[in-house]
Amino acid sequence: MKEEAPAPFVKFASGENIPLELHKVRVVQKLNLVPIERRLEAIKEAGFNTFRLSTRDVYLDMLTDSGTNAMSDNQVAAMNAADDAYAGSQSFDRFKDAVLEVFGKKYVLPAHQGRACENILAKAFVKEDSIVPMNYHFTTTHAHITLNGGRIIEILYDDATQISSTKPFKGNIDINKLEKVVAEYGADRIPFIRMEASTNLIGGQPFSIANMREVRKVADKNGLIIVLDASLIGENAYFIKKREEEFKNASIATILQTMCGLADIVYFSARKVSSSRGGGIATNNEELLKKMKHLIPVYEGFFTYGGISVREIEAMAVGLRETLDDTVISQSPSFIEYLVENLTKKGIPAVTPPGGLGCHVDAMGILPHVPQTQYPAGALAAAFYLVSGVRGMERGTVSSVRDENGNDVLADVELLRLAVPRRVFTLSQIKYVEDRLTWLYQNRDLIGGLKFVNEPPILRFFDGSLGPVSDWPEKLVAKFRADFGDSL
Ligand code: F0G
């Protein structure tokens, strides 16, 4: 670990840097740790898809941080002061003020969540044959752009999907590739350039402001607009402060304003960015606003509630402002860093540098004997649930699509994502994850592949069911019992 420990890390007398919780727990929820035999039944019932598990059978829910971050006392208090009105709610005014303060954008359209913003953006800007260059896609972004006849082109640097790396900004756009895309397809076919903060599917990896400034130059030269997906912007800002020399003494507020100032449109999932529900699309540009605004009452609701309750709007507003607090946004990345560094020391491959959202374990590195067509990340997610009761998420080929010939489009990376929702878990729970993952790694030869049993035509990872290619789950259970005796 590093000598210098930025908050919330503190140096213990032992010399170890520990991420200290800078909050206290005041409302708790009971968790279940059911025996491994029940977990085996549960994962079979769920078709080896962790999305389909009931939390009744889950100990730590590390599926996602979406809508599962802990709310603050101030958020809960604000919900009680919500102004219930179909139109003209003062709660919306408070949300609007927060968007201006945090993102520096004066117009905001509310939506019920992030993908609803993507639906509006795609309907407003994407046409048949549109090309949308981006650092990397998110599943729902890909779906909305392709459903509207467009195509995405990913223009990360070639080494951005390398699992083990010291590159601080793997989410950067390769400017040469961007210029080539513009030259090849022409600016007319490009409705916008999309930049995703803390690029989710490659392991929560940030981009730098220096890179965003370069993208801005290309956009300006070609009359293009930049759309920023700010769902994980707090984490990206935290990494900029830690890793980008120019901003090491800057406040998070300045970093956020700088990032958003370089984008024409900023949209976000408040389920992630502000520990609440909802989402929003913000801009300072009236013409761009006009292209989207009429779609809000069609798909979301009136302009002052956008498909969510006014209570949630109040929580969004407070949550956005809390993004300016270093101790809030650093909590999840510091636990992730702690976990990733401990796994790496043991030789267990995980995406480095540690990113935002979660610890991303390299399934292909752990299961080289499972071919990608047998979904190593899906198999690892099921196996890890089995041995720990911890629910992670597959982020690999199961989350991908099939090509026109019906073959899997193999994912660039096969990751088991263990999300660390903000201020939800304790360090002993993180240590439990480390311990069970270590045991699973030592027994990795027992894990086999999966095959689809029922496959939905779109976003198949949500509800698809799979089955094991052999009796490997039973063998894993037997080994667990042999090693752990009666322990849960
Ligand atoms: N963009 C990014 C970068 C996201 O991570 C998400 C959601 C969305 C858009 C869509 O937002 O869920 O509110 O509709 N990510 C969640 C996850 C689902 O688990 O990573 P949403």
Short mmCIF file of C-alpha atoms and ligand atoms in Angstrom, two decimals, residues 51 63-67 112-118 136-141 144 194 196-201 229-232 267-272 277-279 357 393 395 417 419 461-462, ligand 1:
data_model
loop_
_atom_site.label_atom_id
_atom_site.label_comp_id
_atom_site.label_asym_id
_atom_site.label_seq_id
_atom_site.Cartn_x
_atom_site.Cartn_y
_atom_site.Cartn_z
CA PHE A 51 -30.26 -11.19 -11.05
CA LEU A 63 -25.11 -6.87 -7.49
CA THR A 64 -25.05 -3.13 -8.01
CA ASP A 65 -24.83 0.28 -6.40
CA SER A 66 -27.92 1.31 -8.32
CA GLY A 67 -30.61 2.41 -5.86
CA HIS A 112 -37.51 8.14 -13.83
CA GLN A 113 -33.98 6.71 -14.14
CA GLY A 114 -30.80 6.80 -16.24
CA ARG A 115 -32.00 4.63 -19.09
CA ALA A 116 -35.10 6.81 -19.40
CA CYS A 117 -32.73 9.73 -20.08
CA GLU A 118 -31.04 7.54 -22.70
CA TYR A 136 -17.36 2.62 -24.00
CA HIS A 137 -20.99 1.58 -24.03
CA PHE A 138 -23.22 0.83 -21.10
CA THR A 139 -25.77 -1.97 -21.71
CA THR A 140 -28.85 0.26 -21.71
CA THR A 141 -27.14 2.98 -23.77
CA HIS A 144 -31.42 2.63 -26.88
CA ARG A 194 -20.69 10.25 -25.53
CA GLU A 196 -19.14 8.00 -19.65
CA ALA A 197 -17.69 8.98 -16.29
CA SER A 198 -16.03 6.09 -14.40
CA THR A 199 -16.60 3.86 -17.44
CA ASN A 200 -18.75 1.13 -15.95
CA LEU A 201 -18.21 -1.99 -18.06
CA ASP A 229 -23.11 10.24 -18.79
CA ALA A 230 -22.63 11.46 -15.23
CA SER A 231 -24.10 8.45 -13.43
CA LEU A 232 -20.73 7.77 -11.77
CA TYR A 267 -27.44 13.11 -17.99
CA PHE A 268 -27.44 10.87 -14.96
CA SER A 269 -28.97 8.02 -13.08
CA ALA A 270 -29.75 9.46 -9.64
CA ARG A 271 -29.98 5.85 -8.46
CA LYS A 272 -26.20 5.94 -8.58
CA ARG A 277 -34.11 7.29 -7.41
CA GLY A 278 -34.72 9.09 -10.66
CA GLY A 279 -32.53 10.74 -13.22
CA LEU A 357 -18.57 1.16 -8.36
CA MET A 393 -22.98 -9.42 -11.22
CA ARG A 395 -20.17 -8.34 -16.68
CA ARG A 417 -18.39 -7.25 -10.53
CA ALA A 419 -20.36 -3.63 -6.30
CA PHE A 461 -28.56 -10.92 -18.80
CA PHE A 462 -31.45 -9.55 -16.76
N1 F0G B 1 -25.27 4.83 -17.41
C1 F0G B 1 -24.41 4.20 -16.60
C2 F0G B 1 -22.95 4.50 -16.68
C3 F0G B 1 -24.87 3.27 -15.68
O1 F0G B 1 -24.01 2.65 -14.88
C4 F0G B 1 -26.27 3.01 -15.61
C5 F0G B 1 -26.80 2.01 -14.69
C6 F0G B 1 -27.12 3.69 -16.49
C7 F0G B 1 -26.58 4.60 -17.37
C8 F0G B 1 -28.60 3.44 -16.48
O2 F0G B 1 -29.16 3.98 -15.34
O3 F0G B 1 -30.13 2.03 -14.08
O4 F0G B 1 -30.87 4.37 -13.61
O5 F0G B 1 -31.50 3.25 -15.71
N2 F0G B 1 -26.09 1.17 -14.09
C9 F0G B 1 -26.56 0.17 -13.12
C10 F0G B 1 -25.46 -0.80 -12.80
C11 F0G B 1 -27.81 -0.51 -13.52
O6 F0G B 1 -25.75 -1.77 -12.10
O7 F0G B 1 -24.31 -0.61 -13.19
P1 F0G B 1 -30.48 3.38 -14.66
#
